[in-house]
Structures are given as structure tokens and as C-alpha cells.
XYZ file of C-alpha atoms in Angstrom:
642
model
C 39.711 55.601 2.165
C 38.388 52.110 1.690
C 34.884 53.337 1.325
C 35.842 55.681 -1.559
C 37.989 53.112 -3.219
C 34.927 50.689 -3.407
C 32.860 53.569 -4.751
C 35.397 54.419 -7.404
C 35.504 50.733 -8.522
C 31.737 50.545 -8.804
C 31.582 53.707 -10.814
C 34.396 52.407 -13.027
C 32.557 49.203 -13.649
C 29.210 51.004 -14.333
C 31.069 53.508 -16.706
C 32.445 50.542 -18.689
C 29.062 48.997 -18.919
C 27.346 52.154 -20.200
C 30.292 52.653 -22.736
C 29.583 49.372 -24.440
C 27.680 49.741 -27.753
C 24.403 48.422 -28.877
C 23.990 45.448 -31.217
C 24.491 46.257 -34.903
C 21.856 46.062 -37.549
C 18.121 46.592 -37.699
C 17.399 44.687 -34.637
C 14.619 46.344 -32.644
C 16.604 45.436 -29.620
C 15.264 46.322 -26.359
C 18.206 45.491 -24.001
C 20.192 48.776 -23.435
C 23.475 49.162 -21.684
C 24.247 45.350 -21.842
C 27.700 43.985 -21.061
C 27.808 42.042 -24.293
C 27.276 44.433 -27.078
C 29.444 44.514 -30.041
C 33.133 44.523 -30.727
C 34.974 46.619 -28.217
C 36.471 49.964 -29.152
C 38.516 52.066 -27.003
C 36.653 55.378 -26.267
C 38.602 58.672 -25.998
C 38.451 58.668 -22.243
C 39.407 55.123 -21.746
C 42.832 53.906 -22.536
C 41.907 50.213 -21.885
C 40.449 47.961 -24.666
C 38.029 45.422 -23.225
C 37.208 42.306 -25.164
C 33.755 41.395 -25.872
C 32.755 37.704 -25.249
C 29.840 35.730 -26.472
C 28.853 32.682 -24.468
C 26.494 30.152 -26.215
C 24.373 28.347 -23.607
C 23.880 28.827 -19.881
C 24.207 25.358 -18.767
C 27.203 24.207 -16.462
C 29.775 25.677 -18.749
C 28.312 29.084 -19.256
C 27.445 29.357 -15.585
C 31.024 28.345 -14.538
C 32.497 30.894 -16.899
C 30.275 33.600 -15.510
C 31.113 32.548 -12.030
C 34.875 32.475 -12.778
C 34.682 36.047 -14.066
C 32.702 37.219 -11.082
C 35.170 35.633 -8.755
C 38.030 37.290 -10.505
C 36.307 40.602 -10.294
C 35.595 40.377 -6.628
C 39.267 39.479 -6.007
C 40.423 42.558 -8.076
C 38.005 44.736 -6.243
C 39.377 43.646 -2.898
C 42.952 44.204 -4.102
C 41.970 47.650 -5.444
C 43.376 46.723 -8.912
C 41.536 49.276 -11.021
C 43.658 48.553 -14.169
C 42.970 44.907 -14.112
C 39.267 45.548 -13.338
C 39.067 47.758 -16.576
C 40.610 45.005 -18.645
C 37.994 42.388 -17.643
C 35.933 41.415 -20.798
C 32.405 42.345 -21.434
C 30.298 39.162 -21.563
C 26.880 38.239 -22.920
C 25.502 34.742 -22.623
C 22.692 33.526 -24.934
C 20.359 30.931 -23.639
C 17.500 29.431 -25.660
C 15.348 28.559 -22.613
C 13.703 30.744 -20.101
C 16.054 29.820 -17.160
C 19.638 28.650 -16.593
C 20.800 25.181 -15.897
C 21.174 23.574 -19.288
C 20.563 19.618 -19.452
C 20.210 19.661 -15.584
C 16.821 21.249 -15.997
C 14.154 18.529 -16.353
C 11.919 18.279 -19.306
C 8.961 18.741 -16.989
C 10.315 22.137 -15.676
C 10.772 23.245 -19.382
C 7.261 22.403 -20.226
C 5.931 24.209 -17.099
C 8.136 27.253 -17.614
C 6.297 28.571 -20.565
C 9.476 29.076 -22.506
C 9.002 30.699 -25.844
C 12.367 30.151 -27.505
C 12.466 28.968 -31.042
C 13.669 25.563 -30.034
C 10.501 25.118 -28.023
C 8.404 26.137 -31.079
C 10.099 23.824 -33.443
C 9.038 20.735 -31.589
C 12.667 19.649 -31.222
C 13.195 16.729 -28.664
C 14.604 18.084 -25.393
C 17.719 16.487 -24.279
C 17.200 17.725 -20.700
C 17.231 15.289 -17.801
C 13.970 13.624 -16.706
C 12.568 14.724 -13.477
C 13.258 11.583 -11.451
C 16.893 11.348 -12.364
C 19.607 10.842 -9.766
C 23.367 11.431 -10.342
C 25.343 8.203 -11.179
C 28.576 9.369 -9.904
C 29.419 10.206 -6.274
C 28.620 13.824 -5.192
C 32.099 14.216 -3.754
C 33.623 14.579 -7.243
C 30.926 17.101 -8.113
C 31.621 19.448 -5.212
C 32.772 23.018 -5.856
C 35.770 24.209 -3.805
C 34.336 27.661 -3.149
C 30.807 26.513 -2.124
C 30.677 23.206 -0.370
C 27.818 20.867 0.189
C 28.048 21.723 3.921
C 27.532 25.392 3.077
C 24.584 24.723 0.786
C 22.637 21.877 2.526
C 23.767 22.775 6.132
C 24.142 19.070 6.926
C 25.878 15.874 5.583
C 24.173 14.363 2.571
C 24.195 10.880 0.857
C 26.712 9.982 -1.778
C 23.999 10.017 -4.677
C 21.641 13.020 -4.930
C 18.551 13.647 -7.022
C 18.947 15.827 -10.089
C 16.852 18.698 -8.644
C 19.187 18.998 -5.638
C 22.268 19.291 -7.828
C 20.679 22.009 -10.030
C 19.770 24.011 -6.996
C 23.361 23.691 -5.620
C 24.845 24.789 -9.069
C 22.594 27.899 -9.297
C 23.204 28.857 -5.724
C 26.970 28.803 -6.098
C 27.168 31.008 -9.091
C 25.232 33.888 -7.513
C 27.569 34.247 -4.470
C 29.523 37.160 -5.767
C 27.076 39.176 -7.957
C 24.017 38.708 -10.204
C 25.715 36.912 -12.941
C 22.278 36.673 -14.800
C 22.214 40.220 -15.659
C 24.439 39.265 -18.540
C 22.146 36.428 -19.890
C 19.668 36.817 -22.632
C 16.948 34.086 -22.033
C 14.647 32.766 -24.854
C 17.202 33.536 -27.263
C 18.372 30.894 -29.803
C 21.693 31.602 -31.708
C 21.073 31.084 -35.328
C 24.515 31.595 -36.739
C 28.133 32.348 -35.748
C 30.717 33.395 -38.373
C 34.161 34.950 -38.036
C 35.254 37.971 -40.188
C 39.087 37.440 -40.665
C 39.572 40.847 -42.127
C 37.795 42.777 -39.383
C 38.665 40.129 -36.721
C 35.380 39.804 -35.031
C 32.516 37.256 -34.830
C 29.158 37.957 -36.355
C 26.386 36.449 -34.328
C 22.688 36.336 -35.346
C 19.996 35.404 -32.755
C 16.214 35.148 -32.627
C 14.429 36.035 -29.377
C 11.160 34.517 -27.978
C 8.977 36.952 -29.944
C 10.715 36.060 -33.321
C 12.885 39.143 -33.528
C 16.178 38.837 -35.229
C 19.215 40.479 -33.492
C 22.797 40.758 -34.927
C 25.950 41.319 -32.898
C 29.719 41.611 -33.136
C 32.068 39.952 -30.616
C 35.802 39.621 -30.202
C 35.526 36.179 -28.805
C 33.211 33.353 -28.655
C 32.594 30.430 -26.243
C 30.596 27.335 -27.217
C 29.126 26.068 -24.082
C 25.871 24.539 -25.308
C 26.922 21.035 -24.108
C 27.566 17.694 -25.855
C 23.980 16.486 -25.371
C 22.075 18.757 -27.719
C 20.509 16.307 -30.092
C 19.420 12.674 -29.520
C 21.373 10.051 -31.545
C 19.739 6.857 -32.735
C 21.040 3.646 -34.311
C 19.191 4.499 -37.641
C 19.258 0.963 -39.199
C 17.623 -0.423 -36.042
C 15.012 2.272 -35.840
C 14.101 1.910 -39.547
C 13.787 -2.006 -39.142
C 11.358 -1.522 -36.249
C 9.323 0.864 -38.351
C 9.292 -0.928 -41.547
C 8.575 -4.309 -39.993
C 5.591 -2.786 -38.028
C 6.756 -3.056 -34.393
C 3.529 -2.308 -32.461
C 5.077 -0.953 -29.195
C 6.404 2.457 -28.258
C 9.745 3.570 -29.696
C 11.423 6.359 -27.644
C 14.774 7.878 -27.043
C 16.223 8.052 -23.536
C 15.676 11.765 -23.603
C 11.987 11.236 -23.731
C 11.779 9.501 -20.388
C 9.262 12.183 -19.224
C 6.713 10.415 -21.450
C 7.036 7.096 -19.718
C 5.387 7.457 -16.299
C 4.138 4.615 -14.096
C 0.835 4.211 -16.059
C 2.987 3.435 -19.232
C 5.695 1.295 -17.694
C 4.077 -0.631 -14.955
C 3.910 -4.349 -15.691
C 5.687 -3.959 -19.065
C 8.684 -5.713 -20.632
C 11.108 -3.204 -22.040
C 14.052 -3.350 -24.381
C 16.985 -0.927 -23.866
C 19.234 -0.365 -26.970
C 22.735 0.588 -25.649
C 24.417 -0.387 -22.352
C 25.959 2.829 -21.010
C 24.946 5.098 -18.143
C 21.555 6.067 -19.719
C 20.498 2.375 -19.910
C 21.670 1.738 -16.431
C 19.785 4.660 -14.946
C 16.580 4.067 -17.013
C 16.567 0.430 -16.251
C 16.680 1.149 -12.409
C 14.057 3.877 -12.831
C 11.695 1.705 -14.843
C 12.130 -1.040 -12.158
C 11.266 1.424 -9.432
C 8.128 2.334 -11.163
C 6.959 -1.182 -11.679
C 8.412 -2.568 -15.020
C 8.162 -6.398 -15.189
C 11.372 -6.982 -16.852
C 14.246 -5.078 -18.691
C 16.391 -6.380 -21.475
C 19.683 -4.554 -22.496
C 20.935 -5.031 -25.971
C 24.440 -3.652 -27.103
C 26.883 -4.107 -29.886
C 29.841 -4.559 -27.763
C 28.754 -5.331 -24.173
C 31.540 -2.929 -22.834
C 29.273 -0.210 -21.286
C 28.607 0.489 -17.592
C 25.764 -2.015 -17.607
C 28.262 -4.880 -18.268
C 30.007 -3.923 -14.933
C 26.890 -4.350 -12.821
C 27.246 -7.390 -10.684
C 23.569 -7.878 -9.966
C 20.170 -5.993 -10.563
C 17.219 -5.622 -8.182
C 15.245 -8.854 -8.105
C 17.195 -10.195 -11.069
C 14.680 -8.382 -13.339
C 17.277 -7.032 -15.761
C 18.736 -9.279 -18.410
C 21.932 -8.326 -20.464
C 21.744 -9.836 -23.899
C 25.604 -9.343 -24.406
C 26.430 -8.695 -28.103
C 23.027 -9.468 -29.352
C 20.810 -6.804 -31.096
C 17.383 -7.052 -32.553
C 17.219 -7.674 -36.315
C 13.587 -8.530 -36.947
C 10.044 -8.241 -35.502
C 7.732 -11.065 -35.121
C 4.039 -10.829 -34.361
C 4.211 -7.165 -33.782
C 5.936 -7.192 -30.355
C 8.409 -10.054 -30.505
C 12.079 -9.117 -31.190
C 14.446 -11.483 -32.819
C 18.127 -10.838 -31.545
C 21.327 -12.146 -33.020
C 25.020 -11.619 -32.592
C 26.107 -8.142 -33.290
C 26.242 -6.769 -36.796
C 27.250 -3.096 -37.397
C 24.614 -0.457 -37.373
C 24.799 3.174 -38.339
C 25.634 5.739 -35.670
C 25.241 8.765 -37.797
C 21.867 10.216 -37.067
C 22.293 12.790 -39.831
C 23.427 10.445 -42.528
C 19.926 9.658 -43.769
C 21.423 6.782 -45.633
C 18.261 4.586 -45.252
C 19.158 2.322 -48.265
C 22.428 1.037 -46.808
C 20.771 0.687 -43.404
C 17.976 -1.467 -44.743
C 20.477 -3.675 -46.547
C 21.858 -4.652 -43.124
C 18.409 -5.894 -42.001
C 17.218 -7.476 -45.232
C 17.847 -11.074 -44.199
C 15.364 -12.066 -41.389
C 15.670 -15.826 -42.076
C 15.901 -17.429 -38.613
C 17.668 -20.401 -39.934
C 20.557 -18.501 -41.408
C 21.802 -17.422 -37.902
C 22.979 -19.260 -34.968
C 21.807 -18.538 -31.318
C 18.909 -16.417 -32.112
C 17.116 -15.005 -29.118
C 13.455 -14.425 -29.115
C 12.395 -11.630 -26.685
C 8.523 -11.673 -26.676
C 5.937 -9.178 -25.613
C 8.196 -6.111 -25.645
C 5.951 -2.999 -25.001
C 8.668 -0.310 -25.197
C 12.017 0.041 -27.002
C 14.150 2.725 -25.424
C 17.232 3.929 -27.532
C 19.935 4.725 -24.998
C 22.280 5.357 -27.892
C 23.610 8.745 -26.833
C 23.553 12.373 -27.978
C 25.229 14.572 -30.402
C 26.589 18.119 -29.928
C 24.748 20.751 -31.975
C 27.288 22.855 -33.869
C 24.712 23.742 -36.519
C 24.862 27.521 -35.630
C 28.689 27.469 -36.232
C 30.153 28.080 -39.713
C 32.046 25.068 -40.831
C 35.561 26.562 -40.196
C 34.595 27.037 -36.400
C 33.486 23.374 -35.844
C 35.821 21.434 -33.479
C 34.848 18.312 -35.387
C 32.104 17.318 -37.796
C 28.685 17.097 -36.256
C 27.831 13.397 -35.686
C 31.369 12.245 -36.085
C 34.195 12.820 -33.598
C 36.748 11.092 -35.707
C 36.098 12.237 -39.334
C 39.007 13.951 -41.165
C 41.448 13.521 -38.290
C 45.025 12.702 -39.532
C 47.064 9.791 -38.213
C 49.043 10.140 -35.076
C 52.833 10.618 -35.690
C 54.500 7.899 -33.713
C 58.359 7.723 -33.488
C 59.828 4.477 -34.863
C 61.473 3.876 -31.579
C 58.400 4.513 -29.450
C 57.721 1.874 -26.755
C 55.042 1.824 -24.054
C 56.277 2.168 -20.485
C 56.034 -1.043 -18.438
C 52.636 -1.560 -16.658
C 50.759 -4.197 -14.763
C 49.984 -6.190 -17.925
C 53.432 -5.993 -19.639
C 54.359 -9.383 -18.212
C 51.509 -10.998 -20.125
C 51.054 -8.649 -23.260
C 54.716 -7.927 -23.940
C 55.646 -5.129 -26.234
C 52.534 -4.656 -28.573
C 53.368 -2.936 -31.944
C 51.111 0.144 -32.378
C 48.528 -0.020 -35.175
C 49.196 1.910 -38.276
C 45.680 3.541 -38.102
C 45.791 5.414 -34.763
C 44.336 8.913 -35.335
C 45.734 12.070 -33.742
C 42.831 12.315 -31.296
C 41.811 10.746 -27.910
C 38.999 11.126 -25.411
C 41.089 14.080 -23.902
C 42.634 15.551 -26.933
C 40.500 16.882 -29.838
C 42.530 17.260 -32.933
C 41.271 20.756 -33.850
C 41.562 22.088 -30.266
C 44.368 22.897 -27.926
C 43.491 23.637 -24.325
C 39.906 24.474 -25.255
C 40.845 26.849 -27.986
C 40.319 26.274 -31.803
C 43.838 25.944 -33.252
C 43.104 27.737 -36.276
C 41.269 30.637 -34.471
C 42.132 30.873 -30.819
C 39.341 33.370 -30.291
C 36.864 30.453 -30.535
C 36.623 28.392 -27.450
C 34.790 25.270 -26.236
C 33.413 24.252 -22.853
C 32.403 20.624 -22.751
C 33.112 17.494 -20.665
C 35.171 14.544 -21.835
C 35.537 12.617 -18.490
C 33.228 11.034 -15.935
C 33.404 14.033 -13.647
C 31.754 16.767 -15.781
C 31.074 19.615 -13.277
C 34.629 19.567 -11.934
C 36.183 19.216 -15.434
C 33.992 22.111 -16.878
C 34.740 24.318 -13.877
C 38.463 24.088 -14.406
C 37.975 24.559 -18.178
C 36.053 27.753 -17.535
C 38.915 29.206 -15.491
C 41.253 28.101 -18.406
C 39.175 29.951 -20.944
C 39.079 33.023 -18.784
C 42.826 32.716 -18.472
C 43.194 32.662 -22.117
C 40.916 35.676 -22.657
C 42.750 37.777 -19.852
C 46.245 36.990 -21.289
C 47.432 34.788 -18.440
C 48.360 31.716 -20.627
C 50.841 31.007 -23.295
C 49.122 30.728 -26.639
C 51.615 28.911 -29.059
C 51.592 28.997 -32.752
C 49.287 26.437 -34.527
C 52.115 24.305 -35.527
C 53.497 24.059 -31.862
C 49.891 23.365 -30.626
C 49.645 20.386 -32.799
C 53.072 19.145 -31.831
C 52.092 19.355 -28.092
C 48.680 17.689 -28.747
C 50.719 14.796 -30.602
C 53.124 14.635 -27.699
C 50.175 14.512 -25.163
C 48.486 11.476 -26.980
C 51.850 9.758 -27.145
C 52.065 10.294 -23.197
C 48.437 9.041 -22.844
C 49.197 5.895 -24.730
C 51.208 4.794 -21.803
C 48.033 4.550 -19.901
C 46.341 1.099 -20.366
C 42.700 2.244 -20.869
C 43.708 5.092 -23.185
C 45.662 2.970 -25.397
C 42.932 0.239 -25.421
C 40.473 2.881 -26.668
C 42.576 4.205 -29.557
C 44.842 1.328 -30.593
C 43.281 -1.620 -32.225
C 46.391 -3.773 -31.948
C 46.544 -3.270 -28.175
C 42.711 -3.783 -27.774
C 43.017 -7.141 -29.640
C 45.951 -8.133 -27.348
C 44.007 -7.275 -24.199
C 41.061 -9.371 -25.528
C 43.405 -12.402 -25.609
C 44.210 -12.083 -21.819
C 43.232 -15.521 -20.348
C 39.869 -15.479 -18.589
C 41.290 -16.719 -15.293
C 43.713 -13.606 -15.231
C 42.926 -10.970 -12.447
C 42.200 -8.508 -15.234
C 38.885 -10.094 -15.697
C 38.081 -10.162 -11.911
C 36.771 -6.652 -11.154
C 36.710 -7.515 -7.456
C 40.363 -8.700 -7.240
C 42.796 -6.681 -5.376
C 45.080 -6.503 -8.286
C 42.220 -5.005 -10.490
C 41.549 -2.281 -7.903
C 45.055 -1.403 -6.981
C 46.940 -1.903 -10.408
C 44.259 -1.067 -13.068
C 41.638 1.101 -11.628
C 44.046 3.327 -9.600
C 46.235 3.919 -12.548
C 43.108 4.875 -14.660
C 41.690 7.143 -12.008
C 45.148 8.787 -11.286
C 45.612 9.542 -14.867
C 42.310 11.618 -15.059
C 43.067 13.310 -11.778
C 46.522 14.287 -13.112
C 44.929 15.832 -16.207
C 42.935 17.982 -13.910
C 45.923 18.902 -11.950
C 47.875 19.980 -15.139
C 44.991 22.296 -16.204
C 44.579 23.716 -12.706
C 48.168 24.959 -12.725
C 47.804 26.296 -16.329
C 44.872 28.484 -15.475
C 45.571 29.496 -11.814
C 42.708 27.349 -10.437
C 42.451 28.042 -6.638
C 42.614 24.296 -5.789
C 45.546 22.096 -6.916
C 45.729 18.296 -7.094
C 49.402 18.299 -7.544
C 51.103 17.888 -11.011
C 51.277 15.321 -13.737
C 54.204 13.752 -12.052
C 53.044 13.741 -8.565
C 49.554 14.222 -7.035
C 49.274 15.914 -3.629
C 47.152 14.809 -0.611
C 43.934 16.176 -2.107
C 44.726 14.745 -5.446
C 45.284 11.259 -3.904
C 41.875 11.531 -2.049
C 40.273 12.425 -5.336
C 42.051 9.330 -6.993
C 40.680 7.102 -4.118
C 37.124 8.478 -4.640
C 37.292 7.591 -8.257
C 38.468 4.078 -7.594
C 35.891 3.576 -4.835
C 33.113 4.791 -7.201
C 34.220 2.484 -9.933
C 33.887 -0.697 -7.894
C 30.395 -0.049 -6.388
C 28.753 -1.850 -9.286
C 31.085 -4.733 -9.222
C 30.310 -5.347 -5.597
C 26.699 -6.080 -6.136
C 26.054 -9.818 -5.828
C 22.969 -11.693 -6.958
C 23.685 -14.256 -4.223
C 23.430 -11.693 -1.306
C 20.612 -11.439 1.147
C 19.641 -7.946 -0.167
C 19.695 -8.752 -3.891
C 15.946 -8.111 -4.184
C 16.499 -4.317 -3.790
C 20.045 -3.310 -3.612
C 21.569 -0.877 -6.258
C 24.938 0.752 -6.539
C 23.409 3.739 -4.812
C 22.728 1.590 -1.767
C 26.455 1.501 -1.203
C 28.892 1.266 1.708
C 29.373 5.060 2.532
C 32.218 4.734 4.979
C 34.910 5.807 2.322
C 33.149 8.842 0.870
C 33.970 12.217 2.376
C 34.307 15.772 1.179
C 37.658 16.766 -0.409
C 37.348 20.160 0.997
C 35.571 19.742 4.409
C 36.143 16.098 5.273
C 32.428 15.666 6.017
C 31.526 12.098 5.579
C 28.500 11.090 3.578
C 25.119 10.130 5.192
C 23.155 6.816 4.235
C 20.046 7.275 2.155
C 16.733 7.610 3.932
C 15.911 4.094 2.825
C 16.306 1.769 -0.024
C 16.863 3.728 -3.188
C 14.198 1.805 -5.010
C 11.690 2.979 -2.367
C 12.642 6.732 -2.538
C 10.823 9.313 -4.461
C 12.452 12.061 -6.760
C 13.400 14.108 -3.632
C 15.041 11.267 -1.592
C 12.167 10.681 0.641
C 10.355 7.379 1.331
C 7.618 6.696 -1.141
C 4.117 6.348 0.466
């Protein structure tokens, strides 16, 4: 009986695939009987209507969704639930490159793959990771519950892994249940996505590697093309370097593949920006022989500012000083921060130039001259690419996360709950300009759905733990599509979002990031207070733990909403595994603070050369192994350099 049941389920699945229709229009399509076809219509011999779903991008988001669908299908097959199987959506994933992986694929692998996607032809700068990149967060918070590192590597591994090993792990995991890649169209760039309100379906136009145009209809659409699709520059600064005839190289962090040892060795390099890209590239450049690195930033609040010491003391943080003039071709004059333009797409060169007009050294105090700079690397982040989406489908304006967002509705009697700084800050009056959006709540979205059109969903990361967050979000999107979740009215969604942000404002770091009054109050905390001592017990227990616990509780809430197989507890109380995840977050945060320029190993130690004793798997309990040597002496695969 069991044999015939499986046979029947397989036939049912194949019948559903074959009943799906071909893409519409004059497409010259050469892909028959594909899961994703056009808008679903019930056939005369099938009483069930199957949603068709388009996924844009086969990076971690697209892969997680396809895997979540395959996991659900396998479970339903084992349970013999034919009715639920017949209701699973037909899915197509569009990927502009020739293989999956998204930004986890290196630029070098793209160049070697011979990909013929239109994006490759248009000479667009790739934002994929460079070949030698290592993860900057502990692997224990990247591990998947259903495919552990033990299962993949067959042995314990170090806390930090090379990019290539993580990509291999991601791809191996998603092929456990079935060949999910049969639903992926490679070398296919999505040109446009619009929604027909009358017919209630998405119109999607694509171009394949041979330049042929294809048109499709879908019931639902998931954007999973990532948040790092386009390089972002500080326009005014780039224009200044160009107009004042800087003679060195100017590159974005996404172009690290152009900077091999022959280019970097013995050179003095300026990094613009002090976040994770600057930290990683500074260490990578030191590894391949750079003489000295200078890191310039507007606010001196990025991860680089938390690093206690750098190998050989060869990295200098300039604080809030940024270049404003070029002297003698390769000397950069730096002064205290003035605002630059973030908007890569603004093209407002005139206003940008006005910021840089005055290069009179005598008109500024504390000017620093940084001489003999051979390379300037813009570590200024990335933008999502929503160009293919019609304007009404955008989650926010491209290039600006905060434009056109209304103010947060704050009750007159609202008061922040007491925390570890209440005794010194008191009750701080909220600013009048707090917008209805935070790092974890986008104004136009509710639980990954576009509020005005819940058939449009978004898979992206907003935390420091992207793979875990995206995997949970993929299950949430699948739950929406399969009818497992409550989808409120737009008015109720906005009310819940507003309520969530008010709740978030009880967390120190969240309020600091969105409320200027509170941020100013925190800036006035005396310098001898424990808050300014990242190695103090109070900082770790009171501040870092609260911040980390907040993120894990957000994951816990979404795990419950979507039926994720692993639970961290609830927003009110974490369980044992949630507490372990919190401790991993805290431990990871203080690795950089523990680096000491007065220690015996200051010549070579990095945060990756850490004490591994507190890092173990959430799912197997396996403890991490030490690296095979000093990180600065390891190659791209984690082996000792010759």
C-alpha cells in the first residue's frame, strides 16, 4: 500500500507540473512543462487552484524559499496528504547569473563561469564577494537546523570560515530533498515587474542569455535579489578626488578582486567608511602586504571603531575626519566631518561640489595630511536594486530607506521602560521627528508582505545574522502563500507596525538609532561610565545581552508565526536554545573589544584568532576547533600559506 501511495503522489505531482501553462506572448520559449508558468487556472479534472509564484534571485533568499517548499512537500508526501500537496504553489526562480548562490559567489567565479546574462554584458560592477573573503560573524549563528555543520563537514570546524566553504554548505543543504534547481531559469534577467489590479496577476518580462525576451503571468512575486545589488558611493568625495586629479586608484569594496598582492603590497591605502567591509578589507590588505591602512568615516560608529587593536598597529582610524582636498596627486587632506551625499543616484554634482569648494588649509583646524595614498577604497555600502519593480511595488525608494515615511504615532503618555541607563539618562522626551520605521520594521511592509499588495513579498536581511533571518523569513513567506498565517487589513498592519516600533523603542540600541533626542542624551554620558568601557562586566551583561536578546526574540516571534521547526522561545521568554543563541551573540560582539595593542601577540592577532571555548553548535553541541594557524598566515581555504 505504501509503495502505491508514493507512486500516486508522484503521479499527482507530475500531472500538476504538466498542466501548468506556457509563458504568454511571442517568447520563443524553449522551456516546456515548467513549474512556474503563467497564472494558475483550475483545469476541468483538477478541483484545486495552485498559485504560481515568481522568485527574483537565486541567492540565499531564493534558495531558502525553494528549500522550505521542498521540505513541506517531503513532509506532506510522508503523511500522504494528497490534498495539501495539490495546493502547493508552482514556483519559478529567475537568476541572472549562470549558477545559484547570489553574493556568496565570488567575482572570480562569475568571470570564470562564462555567464552570459545581460547584467554581465552591461559591464555592471558585480557586488559578489571577493574570492578571499571570510565570514565576519561566528558560523554557529549561520548553521541550519536541518543540515548541521557536523553533517556537512564530518568534523568540527573553526568559528570563522572562508566564503567558499559557506557557499558549498548552503548549496548542499538545499538539495537534500529534491532537485530544487529544476525550477530555476539561469542567465535570465528580470526586466520589469508590474501588477494588473483588474486581472490580479503580475506581469513579468525577462531576457535570457541569448537576448530573447520572455513574458509571464504569476499570482505572487517574491523579491529575493538581495540588499547588495548596486555599489553605493559618497558622491561628493568621489567627485572631489576626480576633479582634483588624484593620481591613485579609486575602487569600491565590491571590486576587491582587482586588488591582488601585486597591486596592494607595500602600499598605503585609504578606506572610506568604517563598517564591516572596511574591517574585512583592511585585514585582507594587511594579509597580502599593505604597508599601512587609514580608515576615514563620518561618525566613527562602525565596527572598526570597536576593534581594540590591529595586527602590527598598521591600521589608523582617523575618527570623524574625511578627505576634502588632494595635494601633489596622492596626498589627502582630511578635516573634521562635513556631510556628504549618500544618494548614488541623485547625480547632484553641483551641490556636491559646493561642499568641497573650500580647500584653504588655514580655514580649518586640525587638518591631517595623509601622504602617499596609492589606493582609495569606498567601503560605503550597497543599495538594493528595485529598478525592475514598478513604483507601486517598491518597499522603499531606491537609494533611500527613509524617504516618504510618515512620523511615528507616539501616545502622549508613552514612557520608556526602565533600563540599565535610566538612572543616568532619566526620562528622555521623544523627538518629534521619529519616523514610523526602524531597522526591523519597514513602513510599507508587514511580515515581509507589501501592505498595499500582499501578493508581493520581500526576502532580505536586516540583522547581523543574515542566513538565519532569511531562512525564517522564507518559511514565513511560504506560510503566507499556503494560507497558514493571518493577513490583516492594511489599516491593521500599519497599526501593528506602529505598535511594534513603540515596543522596539524600549530597547536602548533601537531607540538610539531612531530617536535623536535619546541619541544626544546617550552622547552626554560621562566618559568614565561603564557604558564607554566595552570590556566591563556591566557593558556585557546589561547592554550587549539586552541588545542580543532583542534580536533573538524577534526571530522567536517569526518562528512561531510561520511554524518554523526550531523555536527560540517567545518575545516574552526565550527557551534554552534561545538563551544559547543570545550568549553566542554577546560573545561574538566582544571579540573585537578584547584585542589589545599591549598584548604579546599584537603583531598578528585578529578577532578571528579568538578564544573558541564558548562557541558550540546550537543543534549538536559540537565545540569549534582552532584555526590551523594565525589567520593572517592562512590562505583562502584556511590552510597555512607557503
